[in-house]
């Protein structure tokens, strides 16, 4: 349901000349890097996010969200885009001070990345309608928590206006 909003944010970021990083999760074919608490579910679910499982296309982004030439793709082993990826060092070298977070899922990947980014002293913008959770209640609670700790929360239209200015 958030693909269109994510595509709008991505297009606005590109038009504004922002650095774009695509962050994704990818598991080893043998599941050796799946968190122990998720391993059983991963196995019973057909080994998603693994090129050699029953869902080999689960790593493919929709066409409107595909990385363009020159855009970095960061493969992360856990929820946070910062965990064991070198992303912080890459962002520092590029002079990035503000991160704009979109994608799924809000309580796991978005929130964990947000907290880590704030810990590294980045400004964080979360685009609410370009993130998703299992239920509206879970979404609202996580967005409220991120706003409370210092993230700026906007919608995709507001972001497009900010990016254009």
PDB file of C-alpha atoms in Angstrom:
ATOM      1  CA  UNK A   1       0.000   0.000   0.000  1.00  0.00           C
ATOM      2  CA  UNK A   2       2.975   2.351   0.466  1.00  0.00           C
ATOM      3  CA  UNK A   3       4.701   1.701  -2.856  1.00  0.00           C
ATOM      4  CA  UNK A   4       3.265   4.785  -4.586  1.00  0.00           C
ATOM      5  CA  UNK A   5       4.225   7.084  -1.686  1.00  0.00           C
ATOM      6  CA  UNK A   6       7.714   5.562  -1.601  1.00  0.00           C
ATOM      7  CA  UNK A   7       8.058   6.095  -5.354  1.00  0.00           C
ATOM      8  CA  UNK A   8       6.961   9.732  -4.986  1.00  0.00           C
ATOM      9  CA  UNK A   9       9.520  10.347  -2.226  1.00  0.00           C
ATOM     10  CA  UNK A  10      12.250   8.621  -4.220  1.00  0.00           C
ATOM     11  CA  UNK A  11      11.438  10.716  -7.310  1.00  0.00           C
ATOM     12  CA  UNK A  12      11.470  13.932  -5.261  1.00  0.00           C
ATOM     13  CA  UNK A  13      14.801  13.010  -3.660  1.00  0.00           C
ATOM     14  CA  UNK A  14      16.338  12.263  -7.040  1.00  0.00           C
ATOM     15  CA  UNK A  15      14.996  15.488  -8.542  1.00  0.00           C
ATOM     16  CA  UNK A  16      16.512  17.424  -5.636  1.00  0.00           C
ATOM     17  CA  UNK A  17      19.891  15.761  -6.199  1.00  0.00           C
ATOM     18  CA  UNK A  18      19.911  13.975  -2.854  1.00  0.00           C
ATOM     19  CA  UNK A  19      22.124  10.943  -2.250  1.00  0.00           C
ATOM     20  CA  UNK A  20      19.947   7.835  -2.470  1.00  0.00           C
ATOM     21  CA  UNK A  21      20.748   4.614  -0.638  1.00  0.00           C
ATOM     22  CA  UNK A  22      18.635   1.506  -1.121  1.00  0.00           C
ATOM     23  CA  UNK A  23      18.792  -0.679   1.959  1.00  0.00           C
ATOM     24  CA  UNK A  24      17.617  -4.251   1.880  1.00  0.00           C
ATOM     25  CA  UNK A  25      17.768  -7.448   3.841  1.00  0.00           C
ATOM     26  CA  UNK A  26      19.195 -10.587   2.285  1.00  0.00           C
ATOM     27  CA  UNK A  27      19.743 -13.942   3.957  1.00  0.00           C
ATOM     28  CA  UNK A  28      22.269 -16.663   3.199  1.00  0.00           C
ATOM     29  CA  UNK A  29      20.779 -19.673   1.435  1.00  0.00           C
ATOM     30  CA  UNK A  30      21.475 -21.887   4.444  1.00  0.00           C
ATOM     31  CA  UNK A  31      19.803 -19.446   6.860  1.00  0.00           C
ATOM     32  CA  UNK A  32      22.940 -19.125   8.958  1.00  0.00           C
ATOM     33  CA  UNK A  33      22.444 -15.362   9.297  1.00  0.00           C
ATOM     34  CA  UNK A  34      18.724 -15.378  10.154  1.00  0.00           C
ATOM     35  CA  UNK A  35      18.090 -14.246  13.728  1.00  0.00           C
ATOM     36  CA  UNK A  36      17.461 -17.250  15.989  1.00  0.00           C
ATOM     37  CA  UNK A  37      14.057 -15.883  17.026  1.00  0.00           C
ATOM     38  CA  UNK A  38      12.976 -15.731  13.357  1.00  0.00           C
ATOM     39  CA  UNK A  39      14.682 -18.832  11.971  1.00  0.00           C
ATOM     40  CA  UNK A  40      11.718 -21.208  12.358  1.00  0.00           C
ATOM     41  CA  UNK A  41       9.336 -18.732  10.767  1.00  0.00           C
ATOM     42  CA  UNK A  42      11.835 -18.111   7.963  1.00  0.00           C
ATOM     43  CA  UNK A  43      12.094 -21.835   7.233  1.00  0.00           C
ATOM     44  CA  UNK A  44       8.351 -22.450   7.361  1.00  0.00           C
ATOM     45  CA  UNK A  45       7.711 -19.385   5.201  1.00  0.00           C
ATOM     46  CA  UNK A  46       9.753 -20.694   2.276  1.00  0.00           C
ATOM     47  CA  UNK A  47      13.008 -18.870   3.064  1.00  0.00           C
ATOM     48  CA  UNK A  48      11.980 -15.370   1.910  1.00  0.00           C
ATOM     49  CA  UNK A  49      14.653 -12.721   1.295  1.00  0.00           C
ATOM     50  CA  UNK A  50      16.957 -15.431  -0.005  1.00  0.00           C
ATOM     51  CA  UNK A  51      17.755 -15.864  -3.691  1.00  0.00           C
ATOM     52  CA  UNK A  52      17.621 -19.657  -3.436  1.00  0.00           C
ATOM     53  CA  UNK A  53      14.401 -20.161  -1.428  1.00  0.00           C
ATOM     54  CA  UNK A  54      10.840 -20.738  -2.540  1.00  0.00           C
ATOM     55  CA  UNK A  55      10.449 -16.966  -2.956  1.00  0.00           C
ATOM     56  CA  UNK A  56      13.461 -15.938  -5.065  1.00  0.00           C
ATOM     57  CA  UNK A  57      11.702 -12.756  -6.155  1.00  0.00           C
ATOM     58  CA  UNK A  58      11.198 -11.570  -2.562  1.00  0.00           C
ATOM     59  CA  UNK A  59      14.394  -9.526  -2.896  1.00  0.00           C
ATOM     60  CA  UNK A  60      13.230  -7.652  -5.973  1.00  0.00           C
ATOM     61  CA  UNK A  61      11.905  -4.147  -5.436  1.00  0.00           C
ATOM     62  CA  UNK A  62       8.951  -2.974  -7.514  1.00  0.00           C
ATOM     63  CA  UNK A  63      10.051  -1.292 -10.746  1.00  0.00           C
ATOM     64  CA  UNK A  64       9.292   2.184  -9.370  1.00  0.00           C
ATOM     65  CA  UNK A  65      11.677   1.585  -6.454  1.00  0.00           C
ATOM     66  CA  UNK A  66      14.610  -0.002  -8.291  1.00  0.00           C
ATOM     67  CA  UNK A  67      18.067   1.462  -7.769  1.00  0.00           C
ATOM     68  CA  UNK A  68      19.312   3.612 -10.618  1.00  0.00           C
ATOM     69  CA  UNK A  69      22.932   3.573 -11.786  1.00  0.00           C
ATOM     70  CA  UNK A  70      25.111   5.308  -9.201  1.00  0.00           C
ATOM     71  CA  UNK A  71      22.741   4.694  -6.298  1.00  0.00           C
ATOM     72  CA  UNK A  72      24.163   2.588  -3.501  1.00  0.00           C
ATOM     73  CA  UNK A  73      22.531  -0.667  -2.442  1.00  0.00           C
ATOM     74  CA  UNK A  74      23.266  -1.559   1.175  1.00  0.00           C
ATOM     75  CA  UNK A  75      22.656  -5.158   2.211  1.00  0.00           C
ATOM     76  CA  UNK A  76      22.036  -5.349   5.934  1.00  0.00           C
ATOM     77  CA  UNK A  77      22.152  -8.421   8.162  1.00  0.00           C
ATOM     78  CA  UNK A  78      19.742  -7.099  10.806  1.00  0.00           C
ATOM     79  CA  UNK A  79      16.958  -4.533  11.266  1.00  0.00           C
ATOM     80  CA  UNK A  80      19.114  -1.391  11.320  1.00  0.00           C
ATOM     81  CA  UNK A  81      20.719  -0.091   8.136  1.00  0.00           C
ATOM     82  CA  UNK A  82      23.733   0.760  10.300  1.00  0.00           C
ATOM     83  CA  UNK A  83      24.349  -2.664  11.841  1.00  0.00           C
ATOM     84  CA  UNK A  84      27.480  -4.239  10.341  1.00  0.00           C
ATOM     85  CA  UNK A  85      27.169  -2.358   7.015  1.00  0.00           C
ATOM     86  CA  UNK A  86      29.635   0.543   7.000  1.00  0.00           C
ATOM     87  CA  UNK A  87      26.762   2.908   6.179  1.00  0.00           C
ATOM     88  CA  UNK A  88      27.742   5.476   8.800  1.00  0.00           C
ATOM     89  CA  UNK A  89      31.248   5.794   7.380  1.00  0.00           C
ATOM     90  CA  UNK A  90      29.887   6.114   3.839  1.00  0.00           C
ATOM     91  CA  UNK A  91      27.433   8.820   4.894  1.00  0.00           C
ATOM     92  CA  UNK A  92      30.166  10.702   6.750  1.00  0.00           C
ATOM     93  CA  UNK A  93      32.442  10.616   3.696  1.00  0.00           C
ATOM     94  CA  UNK A  94      29.567  11.976   1.572  1.00  0.00           C
ATOM     95  CA  UNK A  95      28.854  14.769   4.067  1.00  0.00           C
ATOM     96  CA  UNK A  96      25.298  13.591   4.716  1.00  0.00           C
ATOM     97  CA  UNK A  97      23.713  15.138   7.812  1.00  0.00           C
ATOM     98  CA  UNK A  98      20.030  14.291   7.346  1.00  0.00           C
ATOM     99  CA  UNK A  99      18.440  10.940   6.570  1.00  0.00           C
ATOM    100  CA  UNK A 100      14.996  10.464   5.070  1.00  0.00           C
ATOM    101  CA  UNK A 101      13.525   7.071   5.923  1.00  0.00           C
ATOM    102  CA  UNK A 102      10.918   5.254   3.853  1.00  0.00           C
ATOM    103  CA  UNK A 103      10.054   1.579   3.503  1.00  0.00           C
ATOM    104  CA  UNK A 104       8.931  -1.310   5.613  1.00  0.00           C
ATOM    105  CA  UNK A 105       8.515  -2.254   8.379  1.00  0.00           C
ATOM    106  CA  UNK A 106       8.136   0.704  10.707  1.00  0.00           C
ATOM    107  CA  UNK A 107       8.525  -1.061  14.085  1.00  0.00           C
ATOM    108  CA  UNK A 108      11.551  -3.035  12.968  1.00  0.00           C
ATOM    109  CA  UNK A 109      13.725  -1.633  10.190  1.00  0.00           C
ATOM    110  CA  UNK A 110      12.561   1.982  10.102  1.00  0.00           C
ATOM    111  CA  UNK A 111      12.503   2.476  13.866  1.00  0.00           C
ATOM    112  CA  UNK A 112      15.815   0.712  14.501  1.00  0.00           C
ATOM    113  CA  UNK A 113      17.521   2.674  11.738  1.00  0.00           C
ATOM    114  CA  UNK A 114      15.967   5.893  13.079  1.00  0.00           C
ATOM    115  CA  UNK A 115      17.245   5.292  16.609  1.00  0.00           C
ATOM    116  CA  UNK A 116      20.730   4.395  15.358  1.00  0.00           C
ATOM    117  CA  UNK A 117      20.811   7.447  13.070  1.00  0.00           C
ATOM    118  CA  UNK A 118      19.861   9.727  15.946  1.00  0.00           C
ATOM    119  CA  UNK A 119      22.576   8.082  18.051  1.00  0.00           C
ATOM    120  CA  UNK A 120      25.063   8.964  15.302  1.00  0.00           C
ATOM    121  CA  UNK A 121      23.783  12.583  15.418  1.00  0.00           C
ATOM    122  CA  UNK A 122      21.979  12.598  12.072  1.00  0.00           C
ATOM    123  CA  UNK A 123      18.807  14.588  11.577  1.00  0.00           C
ATOM    124  CA  UNK A 124      16.080  12.078  10.751  1.00  0.00           C
ATOM    125  CA  UNK A 125      12.944  12.560   8.690  1.00  0.00           C
ATOM    126  CA  UNK A 126      10.420   9.727   8.644  1.00  0.00           C
ATOM    127  CA  UNK A 127       7.900   9.877   5.815  1.00  0.00           C
ATOM    128  CA  UNK A 128       4.877   8.414   7.541  1.00  0.00           C
ATOM    129  CA  UNK A 129       2.767   7.397   4.541  1.00  0.00           C
ATOM    130  CA  UNK A 130       5.847   5.837   2.908  1.00  0.00           C
ATOM    131  CA  UNK A 131       6.356   3.431   5.829  1.00  0.00           C
ATOM    132  CA  UNK A 132       4.211   0.512   6.939  1.00  0.00           C
ATOM    133  CA  UNK A 133       3.284  -1.670   9.882  1.00  0.00           C
ATOM    134  CA  UNK A 134       1.057  -4.693  10.497  1.00  0.00           C
ATOM    135  CA  UNK A 135      -1.782  -2.547  11.863  1.00  0.00           C
ATOM    136  CA  UNK A 136      -2.659   1.165  11.968  1.00  0.00           C
ATOM    137  CA  UNK A 137      -2.276   1.090  15.763  1.00  0.00           C
ATOM    138  CA  UNK A 138       1.267  -0.295  15.557  1.00  0.00           C
ATOM    139  CA  UNK A 139       2.108   2.316  12.910  1.00  0.00           C
ATOM    140  CA  UNK A 140       0.761   5.192  15.004  1.00  0.00           C
ATOM    141  CA  UNK A 141       2.568   4.067  18.161  1.00  0.00           C
ATOM    142  CA  UNK A 142       5.920   3.721  16.406  1.00  0.00           C
ATOM    143  CA  UNK A 143       5.611   7.018  14.521  1.00  0.00           C
ATOM    144  CA  UNK A 144       4.714   8.763  17.784  1.00  0.00           C
ATOM    145  CA  UNK A 145       7.720   7.234  19.556  1.00  0.00           C
ATOM    146  CA  UNK A 146      10.122   8.295  16.813  1.00  0.00           C
ATOM    147  CA  UNK A 147       8.694  11.820  16.828  1.00  0.00           C
ATOM    148  CA  UNK A 148       9.001  11.957  20.610  1.00  0.00           C
ATOM    149  CA  UNK A 149      12.722  11.120  20.514  1.00  0.00           C
ATOM    150  CA  UNK A 150      13.508  13.711  17.852  1.00  0.00           C
ATOM    151  CA  UNK A 151      12.666  12.455  14.377  1.00  0.00           C
ATOM    152  CA  UNK A 152      10.750  14.819  12.121  1.00  0.00           C
ATOM    153  CA  UNK A 153       7.619  13.149  10.759  1.00  0.00           C
ATOM    154  CA  UNK A 154       6.166  14.319   7.439  1.00  0.00           C
ATOM    155  CA  UNK A 155       3.963  12.879   4.710  1.00  0.00           C
ATOM    156  CA  UNK A 156       5.101  12.312   1.130  1.00  0.00           C
ATOM    157  CA  UNK A 157       3.505  15.524  -0.195  1.00  0.00           C
ATOM    158  CA  UNK A 158       5.191  17.605   2.491  1.00  0.00           C
ATOM    159  CA  UNK A 159       8.520  15.918   1.729  1.00  0.00           C
ATOM    160  CA  UNK A 160       8.169  16.633  -1.993  1.00  0.00           C
ATOM    161  CA  UNK A 161       7.625  20.310  -1.165  1.00  0.00           C
ATOM    162  CA  UNK A 162      10.643  20.384   1.157  1.00  0.00           C
ATOM    163  CA  UNK A 163      12.844  18.615  -1.394  1.00  0.00           C
ATOM    164  CA  UNK A 164      11.854  21.039  -4.148  1.00  0.00           C
ATOM    165  CA  UNK A 165      12.706  24.118  -2.086  1.00  0.00           C
TER     166      UNK A 165
END
